[in-house]
């Protein structure tokens, strides 16, 4: 039992370390998000793809392949959410969510898109601003 607890604590420590390492990359950008632009990005199915897989509070459209993006402010800081959206593979190597701010480890990328990220840093921060806005904020 003690060995299992030690392994669990070690796994938690590694997860915290990985988040801190990725969070450092995100915090250095200094980019401030705008919730209204974030809403537009979320609705831009062909540009961001978010609502193809996720339901988002305040938006009528949405898919059910990924988790619902509600109550995120209760679970994540802006930095943590940015890190997860930027590259969810750091937290779940088996995720099917595409990395939005990474071009490494991708397969079958169309030649026109090689080396390009799905989202700009500004777009990422705009989406985070929308997802973390207060529940009573205008939709």
Tab-separated table of N, CA, C and O in Angstrom:
chain	number	residue	atom	x	y	z
A	1	UNK	N	0.820	-1.196	0.000
A	1	UNK	CA	0.000	0.000	0.000
A	1	UNK	C	0.866	1.263	0.000
A	1	UNK	O	0.577	2.212	-0.704
A	2	UNK	N	1.935	1.252	0.791
A	2	UNK	CA	2.821	2.412	0.852
A	2	UNK	C	3.489	2.650	-0.493
A	2	UNK	O	3.667	3.790	-0.902
A	3	UNK	N	3.847	1.571	-1.188
A	3	UNK	CA	4.474	1.710	-2.499
A	3	UNK	C	3.506	2.344	-3.495
A	3	UNK	O	3.895	3.201	-4.290
A	4	UNK	N	2.247	1.944	-3.438
A	4	UNK	CA	1.235	2.509	-4.339
A	4	UNK	C	1.040	3.995	-4.046
A	4	UNK	O	0.914	4.805	-4.967
A	5	UNK	N	1.029	4.357	-2.783
A	5	UNK	CA	0.882	5.758	-2.409
A	5	UNK	C	2.085	6.567	-2.886
A	5	UNK	O	1.928	7.661	-3.433
A	6	UNK	N	3.293	6.007	-2.733
A	6	UNK	CA	4.483	6.699	-3.208
A	6	UNK	C	4.444	6.903	-4.715
A	6	UNK	O	4.789	7.961	-5.224
A	7	UNK	N	3.979	5.879	-5.446
A	7	UNK	CA	3.874	6.009	-6.900
A	7	UNK	C	2.843	7.062	-7.280
A	7	UNK	O	3.052	7.830	-8.215
A	8	UNK	N	1.727	7.100	-6.570
A	8	UNK	CA	0.704	8.111	-6.839
A	8	UNK	C	1.245	9.513	-6.594
A	8	UNK	O	1.015	10.422	-7.384
A	9	UNK	N	1.949	9.688	-5.496
A	9	UNK	CA	2.522	10.996	-5.185
A	9	UNK	C	3.591	11.380	-6.198
A	9	UNK	O	3.685	12.540	-6.602
A	10	UNK	N	4.381	10.405	-6.643
A	10	UNK	CA	5.392	10.675	-7.650
A	10	UNK	C	4.731	11.102	-8.959
A	10	UNK	O	5.157	12.047	-9.605
A	11	UNK	N	3.657	10.413	-9.331
A	11	UNK	CA	2.920	10.784	-10.550
A	11	UNK	C	2.350	12.186	-10.446
A	11	UNK	O	2.414	12.968	-11.394
A	12	UNK	N	1.804	12.531	-9.292
A	12	UNK	CA	1.260	13.870	-9.076
A	12	UNK	C	2.373	14.911	-9.170
A	12	UNK	O	2.212	15.945	-9.816
A	13	UNK	N	3.501	14.626	-8.565
A	13	UNK	CA	4.628	15.564	-8.620
A	13	UNK	C	5.097	15.762	-10.058
A	13	UNK	O	5.387	16.884	-10.472
A	14	UNK	N	5.142	14.678	-10.832
A	14	UNK	CA	5.554	14.791	-12.236
A	14	UNK	C	4.553	15.618	-13.034
A	14	UNK	O	4.937	16.424	-13.877
A	15	UNK	N	3.258	15.432	-12.757
A	15	UNK	CA	2.234	16.208	-13.452
A	15	UNK	C	2.361	17.691	-13.120
A	15	UNK	O	2.246	18.540	-14.000
A	16	UNK	N	2.586	17.999	-11.865
A	16	UNK	CA	2.757	19.396	-11.451
A	16	UNK	C	3.994	19.981	-12.115
A	16	UNK	O	3.982	21.107	-12.611
A	17	UNK	N	5.083	19.211	-12.167
A	17	UNK	CA	6.308	19.685	-12.819
A	17	UNK	C	6.076	19.947	-14.300
A	17	UNK	O	6.492	20.958	-14.830
A	18	UNK	N	5.367	19.019	-14.980
A	18	UNK	CA	5.095	19.193	-16.409
A	18	UNK	C	4.243	20.439	-16.635
A	18	UNK	O	4.494	21.217	-17.560
A	19	UNK	N	3.236	20.654	-15.798
A	19	UNK	CA	2.395	21.838	-15.925
A	19	UNK	C	3.222	23.098	-15.703
A	19	UNK	O	3.110	24.060	-16.455
A	20	UNK	N	4.082	23.078	-14.698
A	20	UNK	CA	4.909	24.254	-14.421
A	20	UNK	C	5.842	24.550	-15.592
A	20	UNK	O	6.026	25.704	-15.973
A	21	UNK	N	6.408	23.509	-16.182
A	21	UNK	CA	7.311	23.710	-17.317
A	21	UNK	C	6.562	24.305	-18.506
A	21	UNK	O	7.034	25.241	-19.149
A	22	UNK	N	5.388	23.782	-18.811
A	22	UNK	CA	4.615	24.307	-19.929
A	22	UNK	C	4.055	25.681	-19.588
A	22	UNK	O	4.035	26.567	-20.432
A	23	UNK	N	3.621	25.856	-18.347
A	23	UNK	CA	3.079	27.146	-17.938
A	23	UNK	C	4.108	28.241	-18.113
A	23	UNK	O	3.768	29.361	-18.488
A	24	UNK	N	5.369	27.944	-17.882
A	24	UNK	CA	6.416	28.950	-18.061
A	24	UNK	C	6.446	29.428	-19.511
A	24	UNK	O	6.580	30.608	-19.783
A	25	UNK	N	6.286	28.507	-20.454
A	25	UNK	CA	6.246	28.884	-21.866
A	25	UNK	C	5.071	29.814	-22.146
A	25	UNK	O	5.195	30.769	-22.888
A	26	UNK	N	3.921	29.522	-21.570
A	26	UNK	CA	2.714	30.296	-21.827
A	26	UNK	C	2.794	31.668	-21.162
A	26	UNK	O	2.465	32.664	-21.768
A	27	UNK	N	3.257	31.742	-19.930
A	27	UNK	CA	3.283	33.011	-19.203
A	27	UNK	C	4.253	34.006	-19.827
A	27	UNK	O	4.052	35.202	-19.757
A	28	UNK	N	5.304	33.524	-20.460
A	28	UNK	CA	6.286	34.425	-21.050
A	28	UNK	C	5.738	35.221	-22.229
A	28	UNK	O	6.347	36.187	-22.644
A	29	UNK	N	4.606	34.825	-22.776
A	29	UNK	CA	4.082	35.508	-23.959
A	29	UNK	C	3.624	36.931	-23.648
A	29	UNK	O	3.720	37.808	-24.497
A	30	UNK	N	3.077	37.163	-22.467
A	30	UNK	CA	2.608	38.493	-22.112
A	30	UNK	C	1.370	38.941	-22.874
A	30	UNK	O	0.974	40.099	-22.792
A	31	UNK	N	0.766	38.055	-23.617
A	31	UNK	CA	-0.410	38.389	-24.431
A	31	UNK	C	-1.659	38.369	-23.547
A	31	UNK	O	-1.869	37.418	-22.802
A	32	UNK	N	-2.464	39.411	-23.646
A	32	UNK	CA	-3.721	39.491	-22.895
A	32	UNK	C	-4.872	39.115	-23.805
A	32	UNK	O	-4.955	39.562	-24.946
A	33	UNK	N	-5.780	38.296	-23.291
A	33	UNK	CA	-6.912	37.839	-24.085
A	33	UNK	C	-8.107	38.765	-24.008
A	33	UNK	O	-8.269	39.521	-23.051
A	34	UNK	N	-8.944	38.676	-25.010
A	34	UNK	CA	-10.188	39.432	-25.090
A	34	UNK	C	-11.330	38.427	-25.266
A	34	UNK	O	-11.340	37.665	-26.236
A	35	UNK	N	-12.275	38.430	-24.324
A	35	UNK	CA	-13.346	37.433	-24.323
A	35	UNK	C	-14.221	37.485	-25.574
A	35	UNK	O	-14.638	36.445	-26.087
A	36	UNK	N	-14.501	38.665	-26.096
A	36	UNK	CA	-15.342	38.752	-27.291
A	36	UNK	C	-14.646	38.158	-28.516
A	36	UNK	O	-15.268	37.467	-29.316
A	37	UNK	N	-13.366	38.416	-28.642
A	37	UNK	CA	-12.618	37.772	-29.739
A	37	UNK	C	-12.552	36.275	-29.509
A	37	UNK	O	-12.618	35.479	-30.445
A	38	UNK	N	-12.428	35.867	-28.244
A	38	UNK	CA	-12.406	34.439	-27.914
A	38	UNK	C	-13.687	33.747	-28.316
A	38	UNK	O	-13.673	32.635	-28.849
A	39	UNK	N	-14.815	34.414	-28.102
A	39	UNK	CA	-16.113	33.858	-28.519
A	39	UNK	C	-16.126	33.656	-30.029
A	39	UNK	O	-16.559	32.615	-30.527
A	40	UNK	N	-15.636	34.637	-30.750
A	40	UNK	CA	-15.586	34.530	-32.208
A	40	UNK	C	-14.681	33.373	-32.640
A	40	UNK	O	-15.024	32.624	-33.563
A	41	UNK	N	-13.549	33.204	-31.975
A	41	UNK	CA	-12.658	32.089	-32.294
A	41	UNK	C	-13.335	30.757	-32.032
A	41	UNK	O	-13.209	29.816	-32.823
A	42	UNK	N	-14.045	30.653	-30.915
A	42	UNK	CA	-14.731	29.397	-30.588
A	42	UNK	C	-15.791	29.055	-31.635
A	42	UNK	O	-15.991	27.891	-31.963
A	43	UNK	N	-16.447	30.066	-32.159
A	43	UNK	CA	-17.478	29.839	-33.175
A	43	UNK	C	-16.902	29.597	-34.567
A	43	UNK	O	-17.604	29.118	-35.453
A	44	UNK	N	-15.642	29.908	-34.766
A	44	UNK	CA	-15.004	29.756	-36.079
A	44	UNK	C	-14.632	28.286	-36.284
A	44	UNK	O	-13.485	27.887	-36.126
A	45	UNK	N	-15.607	27.499	-36.656
A	45	UNK	CA	-15.433	26.047	-36.780
A	45	UNK	C	-14.248	25.653	-37.648
A	45	UNK	O	-13.530	24.714	-37.348
A	46	UNK	N	-14.039	26.357	-38.739
A	46	UNK	CA	-12.987	25.970	-39.669
A	46	UNK	C	-11.619	26.510	-39.273
A	46	UNK	O	-10.605	26.079	-39.815
A	47	UNK	N	-11.579	27.457	-38.344
A	47	UNK	CA	-10.307	28.025	-37.917
A	47	UNK	C	-9.802	27.401	-36.614
A	47	UNK	O	-8.647	27.015	-36.518
A	48	UNK	N	-10.660	27.313	-35.615
A	48	UNK	CA	-10.223	26.762	-34.328
A	48	UNK	C	-10.661	25.309	-34.156
A	48	UNK	O	-9.945	24.522	-33.565
A	49	UNK	N	-11.844	24.988	-34.615
A	49	UNK	CA	-12.358	23.626	-34.484
A	49	UNK	C	-12.915	23.290	-33.109
A	49	UNK	O	-13.409	22.186	-32.904
A	50	UNK	N	-12.859	24.199	-32.159
A	50	UNK	CA	-13.252	23.896	-30.779
A	50	UNK	C	-14.667	23.326	-30.663
A	50	UNK	O	-14.883	22.310	-30.006
A	51	UNK	N	-15.635	24.001	-31.290
A	51	UNK	CA	-17.024	23.568	-31.112
A	51	UNK	C	-17.372	22.324	-31.936
A	51	UNK	O	-18.471	21.813	-31.823
A	52	UNK	N	-16.435	21.842	-32.705
A	52	UNK	CA	-16.682	20.576	-33.384
A	52	UNK	C	-16.709	19.438	-32.367
A	52	UNK	O	-17.420	18.448	-32.559
A	53	UNK	N	-15.944	19.576	-31.282
A	53	UNK	CA	-15.837	18.514	-30.280
A	53	UNK	C	-16.379	18.882	-28.900
A	53	UNK	O	-16.659	18.001	-28.094
A	54	UNK	N	-16.492	20.171	-28.610
A	54	UNK	CA	-16.870	20.611	-27.264
A	54	UNK	C	-18.143	21.445	-27.277
A	54	UNK	O	-18.372	22.214	-28.204
A	55	UNK	N	-18.931	21.319	-26.202
A	55	UNK	CA	-20.009	22.273	-25.964
A	55	UNK	C	-19.426	23.375	-25.082
A	55	UNK	O	-18.593	23.119	-24.214
A	56	UNK	N	-19.865	24.598	-25.350
A	56	UNK	CA	-19.343	25.757	-24.639
A	56	UNK	C	-20.535	26.556	-24.114
A	56	UNK	O	-21.437	26.890	-24.886
A	57	UNK	N	-20.552	26.874	-22.814
A	57	UNK	CA	-21.647	27.672	-22.284
A	57	UNK	C	-21.794	28.985	-23.057
A	57	UNK	O	-20.805	29.642	-23.371
A	58	UNK	N	-23.019	29.319	-23.397
A	58	UNK	CA	-23.282	30.555	-24.114
A	58	UNK	C	-23.262	30.404	-25.616
A	58	UNK	O	-23.582	31.345	-26.329
A	59	UNK	N	-22.880	29.246	-26.108
A	59	UNK	CA	-22.854	29.007	-27.549
A	59	UNK	C	-23.822	27.876	-27.875
A	59	UNK	O	-23.771	26.816	-27.262
A	60	UNK	N	-24.679	28.112	-28.844
A	60	UNK	CA	-25.718	27.124	-29.175
A	60	UNK	C	-25.140	25.876	-29.817
A	60	UNK	O	-25.636	24.777	-29.613
A	61	UNK	N	-24.084	26.043	-30.608
A	61	UNK	CA	-23.506	24.906	-31.312
A	61	UNK	C	-22.509	24.192	-30.413
A	61	UNK	O	-22.026	24.738	-29.440
A	62	UNK	N	-22.200	22.964	-30.767
A	62	UNK	CA	-21.171	22.246	-30.025
A	62	UNK	C	-21.271	20.757	-30.209
A	62	UNK	O	-22.348	20.221	-30.443
A	63	UNK	N	-20.134	20.103	-30.095
A	63	UNK	CA	-20.076	18.657	-30.241
A	63	UNK	C	-19.996	17.972	-28.897
A	63	UNK	O	-19.931	18.612	-27.849
A	64	UNK	N	-19.975	16.645	-28.932
A	64	UNK	CA	-19.943	15.887	-27.687
A	64	UNK	C	-18.759	14.919	-27.632
A	64	UNK	O	-18.688	14.084	-26.746
A	65	UNK	N	-17.834	15.043	-28.554
A	65	UNK	CA	-16.679	14.157	-28.552
A	65	UNK	C	-15.734	14.474	-27.395
A	65	UNK	O	-15.225	13.583	-26.727
A	66	UNK	N	-15.518	15.749	-27.134
A	66	UNK	CA	-14.676	16.178	-26.019
A	66	UNK	C	-15.534	16.604	-24.842
A	66	UNK	O	-16.752	16.701	-24.956
A	67	UNK	N	-14.909	16.886	-23.708
A	67	UNK	CA	-15.678	17.307	-22.534
A	67	UNK	C	-16.314	18.682	-22.734
A	67	UNK	O	-15.817	19.501	-23.505
A	68	UNK	N	-17.413	18.904	-22.028
A	68	UNK	CA	-18.054	20.220	-22.034
A	68	UNK	C	-17.102	21.217	-21.388
A	68	UNK	O	-16.415	20.899	-20.415
A	69	UNK	N	-17.050	22.416	-21.933
A	69	UNK	CA	-16.119	23.433	-21.432
A	69	UNK	C	-16.851	24.400	-20.500
A	69	UNK	O	-16.870	25.606	-20.707
A	70	UNK	N	-17.456	23.848	-19.465
A	70	UNK	CA	-18.151	24.674	-18.486
A	70	UNK	C	-17.446	24.583	-17.132
A	70	UNK	O	-16.686	23.664	-16.875
A	71	UNK	N	-17.660	25.575	-16.305
A	71	UNK	CA	-17.072	25.645	-14.960
A	71	UNK	C	-15.549	25.542	-14.972
A	71	UNK	O	-14.949	25.050	-14.030
A	72	UNK	N	-14.912	25.999	-16.019
A	72	UNK	CA	-13.457	25.883	-16.111
A	72	UNK	C	-12.743	26.782	-15.105
A	72	UNK	O	-11.668	26.433	-14.614
A	73	UNK	N	-13.326	27.926	-14.788
A	73	UNK	CA	-12.700	28.842	-13.833
A	73	UNK	C	-12.594	28.221	-12.446
A	73	UNK	O	-11.703	28.583	-11.676
A	74	UNK	N	-13.450	27.282	-12.132
A	74	UNK	CA	-13.404	26.613	-10.838
A	74	UNK	C	-12.312	25.537	-10.795
A	74	UNK	O	-11.921	25.088	-9.723
A	75	UNK	N	-11.834	25.137	-11.970
A	75	UNK	CA	-10.856	24.040	-12.038
A	75	UNK	C	-9.460	24.461	-12.482
A	75	UNK	O	-8.491	23.773	-12.183
A	76	UNK	N	-9.366	25.564	-13.240
A	76	UNK	CA	-8.083	25.939	-13.829
A	76	UNK	C	-7.830	27.429	-13.696
A	76	UNK	O	-8.750	28.229	-13.761
A	77	UNK	N	-6.563	27.770	-13.590
A	77	UNK	CA	-6.166	29.167	-13.738
A	77	UNK	C	-6.033	29.434	-15.233
A	77	UNK	O	-6.026	28.490	-16.047
A	78	UNK	N	-5.878	30.680	-15.600
A	78	UNK	CA	-5.679	31.013	-17.018
A	78	UNK	C	-4.428	30.333	-17.549
A	78	UNK	O	-4.400	29.825	-18.672
A	79	UNK	N	-3.409	30.291	-16.742
A	79	UNK	CA	-2.158	29.668	-17.147
A	79	UNK	C	-2.332	28.163	-17.376
A	79	UNK	O	-1.851	27.615	-18.374
A	80	UNK	N	-3.016	27.502	-16.465
A	80	UNK	CA	-3.244	26.063	-16.608
A	80	UNK	C	-4.101	25.750	-17.827
A	80	UNK	O	-3.804	24.813	-18.578
A	81	UNK	N	-5.150	26.526	-18.039
A	81	UNK	CA	-6.022	26.281	-19.187
A	81	UNK	C	-5.280	26.552	-20.494
A	81	UNK	O	-5.401	25.781	-21.456
A	82	UNK	N	-4.490	27.607	-20.520
A	82	UNK	CA	-3.685	27.900	-21.705
A	82	UNK	C	-2.775	26.728	-22.039
A	82	UNK	O	-2.635	26.332	-23.198
A	83	UNK	N	-2.137	26.170	-21.008
A	83	UNK	CA	-1.224	25.048	-21.207
A	83	UNK	C	-1.958	23.835	-21.766
A	83	UNK	O	-1.470	23.164	-22.676
A	84	UNK	N	-3.145	23.567	-21.270
A	84	UNK	CA	-3.915	22.409	-21.742
A	84	UNK	C	-4.378	22.592	-23.182
A	84	UNK	O	-4.350	21.659	-23.973
A	85	UNK	N	-4.812	23.780	-23.519
A	85	UNK	CA	-5.263	24.026	-24.892
A	85	UNK	C	-4.065	24.047	-25.846
A	85	UNK	O	-4.150	23.550	-26.965
A	86	UNK	N	-2.953	24.603	-25.396
A	86	UNK	CA	-1.759	24.704	-26.244
A	86	UNK	C	-1.286	23.328	-26.701
A	86	UNK	O	-0.960	23.130	-27.863
A	87	UNK	N	-1.261	22.367	-25.783
A	87	UNK	CA	-0.832	21.013	-26.141
A	87	UNK	C	-1.285	20.028	-25.074
A	87	UNK	O	-0.565	19.754	-24.113
A	88	UNK	N	-2.482	19.497	-25.250
A	88	UNK	CA	-3.068	18.567	-24.279
A	88	UNK	C	-2.277	17.272	-24.160
A	88	UNK	O	-2.422	16.548	-23.175
A	89	UNK	N	-1.405	16.991	-25.116
A	89	UNK	CA	-0.599	15.765	-25.063
A	89	UNK	C	0.329	15.747	-23.861
A	89	UNK	O	0.716	14.676	-23.397
A	90	UNK	N	0.657	16.902	-23.334
A	90	UNK	CA	1.529	16.949	-22.157
A	90	UNK	C	0.833	16.405	-20.920
A	90	UNK	O	1.484	16.006	-19.973
A	91	UNK	N	-0.478	16.411	-20.935
A	91	UNK	CA	-1.250	15.957	-19.780
A	91	UNK	C	-1.872	14.593	-20.019
A	91	UNK	O	-2.146	13.860	-19.090
A	92	UNK	N	-2.128	14.287	-21.289
A	92	UNK	CA	-2.705	13.002	-21.668
A	92	UNK	C	-2.127	12.616	-23.033
A	92	UNK	O	-2.625	13.079	-24.061
A	93	UNK	N	-1.102	11.786	-23.033
A	93	UNK	CA	-0.460	11.427	-24.301
A	93	UNK	C	-1.397	10.760	-25.306
A	93	UNK	O	-1.123	10.761	-26.502
A	94	UNK	N	-2.510	10.218	-24.830
A	94	UNK	CA	-3.457	9.525	-25.709
A	94	UNK	C	-4.606	10.414	-26.182
A	94	UNK	O	-5.539	9.930	-26.812
A	95	UNK	N	-4.552	11.689	-25.877
A	95	UNK	CA	-5.644	12.582	-26.260
A	95	UNK	C	-5.809	12.644	-27.773
A	95	UNK	O	-4.849	12.448	-28.516
A	96	UNK	N	-7.020	12.915	-28.204
A	96	UNK	CA	-7.251	13.131	-29.636
A	96	UNK	C	-7.361	14.622	-29.941
A	96	UNK	O	-7.496	15.006	-31.094
A	97	UNK	N	-7.248	15.450	-28.906
A	97	UNK	CA	-7.296	16.898	-29.119
A	97	UNK	C	-6.020	17.345	-29.817
A	97	UNK	O	-4.919	17.047	-29.363
A	98	UNK	N	-6.163	18.067	-30.918
A	98	UNK	CA	-4.959	18.515	-31.619
A	98	UNK	C	-4.226	19.593	-30.826
A	98	UNK	O	-4.854	20.412	-30.159
A	99	UNK	N	-2.910	19.590	-30.880
A	99	UNK	CA	-2.161	20.661	-30.229
A	99	UNK	C	-2.375	21.953	-31.011
A	99	UNK	O	-2.255	21.967	-32.225
A	100	UNK	N	-2.721	23.004	-30.319
A	100	UNK	CA	-3.007	24.261	-31.018
A	100	UNK	C	-1.803	25.183	-31.113
A	100	UNK	O	-1.812	26.116	-31.907
A	101	UNK	N	-0.777	24.946	-30.287
A	101	UNK	CA	0.399	25.819	-30.294
A	101	UNK	C	1.689	25.036	-30.471
A	101	UNK	O	2.750	25.508	-30.114
A	102	UNK	N	1.609	23.821	-31.004
A	102	UNK	CA	2.795	23.006	-31.216
A	102	UNK	C	2.764	22.415	-32.616
A	102	UNK	O	1.689	22.117	-33.145
A	103	UNK	N	3.923	22.239	-33.184
A	103	UNK	CA	4.015	21.596	-34.498
A	103	UNK	C	4.869	20.331	-34.435
A	103	UNK	O	5.135	19.723	-35.453
A	104	UNK	N	5.271	19.930	-33.247
A	104	UNK	CA	6.115	18.753	-33.110
A	104	UNK	C	5.283	17.487	-32.952
A	104	UNK	O	4.210	17.513	-32.365
A	105	UNK	N	5.801	16.405	-33.492
A	105	UNK	CA	5.161	15.099	-33.332
A	105	UNK	C	3.892	14.908	-34.126
A	105	UNK	O	3.138	13.978	-33.862
A	106	UNK	N	3.619	15.760	-35.087
A	106	UNK	CA	2.398	15.641	-35.887
A	106	UNK	C	2.643	14.730	-37.086
A	106	UNK	O	3.751	14.658	-37.608
A	107	UNK	N	1.586	14.065	-37.521
A	107	UNK	CA	1.682	13.175	-38.673
A	107	UNK	C	0.623	13.549	-39.695
A	107	UNK	O	-0.439	14.057	-39.350
A	108	UNK	N	0.902	13.280	-40.933
A	108	UNK	CA	-0.048	13.478	-42.027
A	108	UNK	C	-0.540	14.925	-42.126
A	108	UNK	O	-1.730	15.181	-42.315
A	109	UNK	N	0.365	15.863	-41.980
A	109	UNK	CA	0.024	17.279	-42.093
A	109	UNK	C	0.095	17.670	-43.569
A	109	UNK	O	1.076	17.363	-44.255
A	110	UNK	N	-0.923	18.330	-44.042
A	110	UNK	CA	-0.929	18.798	-45.432
A	110	UNK	C	0.262	19.722	-45.654
A	110	UNK	O	0.588	20.543	-44.779
A	111	UNK	N	0.926	19.606	-46.790
A	111	UNK	CA	2.139	20.405	-47.041
A	111	UNK	C	1.953	21.903	-46.795
A	111	UNK	O	2.857	22.560	-46.285
A	112	UNK	N	0.799	22.435	-47.098
A	112	UNK	CA	0.565	23.872	-46.914
A	112	UNK	C	0.559	24.281	-45.442
A	112	UNK	O	0.704	25.459	-45.125
A	113	UNK	N	0.394	23.315	-44.533
A	113	UNK	CA	0.282	23.633	-43.114
A	113	UNK	C	1.473	23.177	-42.283
A	113	UNK	O	1.498	23.382	-41.066
A	114	UNK	N	2.461	22.578	-42.886
A	114	UNK	CA	3.643	22.121	-42.158
A	114	UNK	C	4.313	23.318	-41.483
A	114	UNK	O	4.528	24.357	-42.104
A	115	UNK	N	4.605	23.160	-40.200
A	115	UNK	CA	5.281	24.212	-39.442
A	115	UNK	C	4.381	25.311	-38.923
A	115	UNK	O	4.852	26.228	-38.265
A	116	UNK	N	3.087	25.231	-39.199
A	116	UNK	CA	2.148	26.255	-38.723
A	116	UNK	C	1.354	25.729	-37.532
A	116	UNK	O	0.966	24.570	-37.516
A	117	UNK	N	1.110	26.590	-36.559
A	117	UNK	CA	0.266	26.202	-35.439
A	117	UNK	C	-1.195	26.461	-35.794
A	117	UNK	O	-1.501	27.285	-36.656
A	118	UNK	N	-2.072	25.752	-35.111
A	118	UNK	CA	-3.503	25.914	-35.353
A	118	UNK	C	-3.979	27.297	-34.905
A	118	UNK	O	-4.772	27.940	-35.588
A	119	UNK	N	-3.491	27.758	-33.766
A	119	UNK	CA	-3.886	29.057	-33.213
A	119	UNK	C	-2.664	29.931	-32.988
A	119	UNK	O	-1.592	29.437	-32.638
A	120	UNK	N	-2.853	31.230	-33.113
A	120	UNK	CA	-1.816	32.169	-32.705
A	120	UNK	C	-1.859	32.284	-31.189
A	120	UNK	O	-2.837	31.883	-30.542
A	121	UNK	N	-0.836	32.847	-30.608
A	121	UNK	CA	-0.837	33.066	-29.156
A	121	UNK	C	-1.989	33.991	-28.767
A	121	UNK	O	-2.643	33.785	-27.747
A	122	UNK	N	-2.264	35.003	-29.588
A	122	UNK	CA	-3.369	35.920	-29.301
A	122	UNK	C	-4.694	35.170	-29.309
A	122	UNK	O	-5.529	35.347	-28.424
A	123	UNK	N	-4.923	34.330	-30.302
A	123	UNK	CA	-6.171	33.566	-30.381
A	123	UNK	C	-6.325	32.642	-29.180
A	123	UNK	O	-7.414	32.542	-28.603
A	124	UNK	N	-5.247	31.991	-28.784
A	124	UNK	CA	-5.291	31.115	-27.608
A	124	UNK	C	-5.711	31.900	-26.376
A	124	UNK	O	-6.611	31.487	-25.630
A	125	UNK	N	-5.097	33.045	-26.147
A	125	UNK	CA	-5.415	33.839	-24.962
A	125	UNK	C	-6.830	34.426	-25.038
A	125	UNK	O	-7.500	34.573	-24.012
A	126	UNK	N	-7.305	34.735	-26.235
A	126	UNK	CA	-8.686	35.207	-26.391
A	126	UNK	C	-9.668	34.098	-26.006
A	126	UNK	O	-10.651	34.348	-25.307
A	127	UNK	N	-9.406	32.882	-26.449
A	127	UNK	CA	-10.276	31.747	-26.107
A	127	UNK	C	-10.270	31.506	-24.606
A	127	UNK	O	-11.324	31.312	-23.996
A	128	UNK	N	-9.109	31.541	-24.002
A	128	UNK	CA	-9.012	31.356	-22.552
A	128	UNK	C	-9.798	32.446	-21.820
A	128	UNK	O	-10.526	32.169	-20.868
A	129	UNK	N	-9.688	33.684	-22.276
A	129	UNK	CA	-10.430	34.785	-21.649
A	129	UNK	C	-11.932	34.530	-21.709
A	129	UNK	O	-12.653	34.786	-20.745
A	130	UNK	N	-12.422	34.005	-22.833
A	130	UNK	CA	-13.853	33.713	-22.944
A	130	UNK	C	-14.241	32.556	-22.020
A	130	UNK	O	-15.238	32.629	-21.305
A	131	UNK	N	-13.466	31.505	-22.030
A	131	UNK	CA	-13.812	30.321	-21.243
A	131	UNK	C	-13.740	30.572	-19.739
A	131	UNK	O	-14.431	29.902	-18.976
A	132	UNK	N	-12.950	31.529	-19.322
A	132	UNK	CA	-12.796	31.807	-17.881
A	132	UNK	C	-13.569	33.039	-17.422
A	132	UNK	O	-13.457	33.437	-16.264
A	133	UNK	N	-14.385	33.611	-18.303
A	133	UNK	CA	-15.133	34.800	-17.899
A	133	UNK	C	-16.140	34.425	-16.811
A	133	UNK	O	-16.569	33.260	-16.721
A	134	UNK	N	-16.541	35.387	-15.986
A	134	UNK	CA	-17.502	35.105	-14.935
A	134	UNK	C	-18.820	34.568	-15.506
A	134	UNK	O	-19.220	34.925	-16.612
A	135	UNK	N	-19.480	33.727	-14.737
A	135	UNK	CA	-20.724	33.105	-15.191
A	135	UNK	C	-21.813	34.128	-15.502
A	135	UNK	O	-22.660	33.899	-16.351
A	136	UNK	N	-21.776	35.276	-14.832
A	136	UNK	CA	-22.811	36.286	-15.061
A	136	UNK	C	-22.408	37.292	-16.147
A	136	UNK	O	-23.115	38.263	-16.397
A	137	UNK	N	-21.284	37.050	-16.821
A	137	UNK	CA	-20.839	37.950	-17.901
A	137	UNK	C	-21.760	37.802	-19.102
A	137	UNK	O	-22.324	36.729	-19.340
A	138	UNK	N	-21.918	38.864	-19.875
A	138	UNK	CA	-22.762	38.772	-21.080
A	138	UNK	C	-22.236	37.704	-22.033
A	138	UNK	O	-21.037	37.519	-22.158
A	139	UNK	N	-23.149	37.032	-22.668
A	139	UNK	CA	-22.771	35.931	-23.576
A	139	UNK	C	-22.695	36.440	-24.963
A	139	UNK	O	-23.307	36.688	-25.768
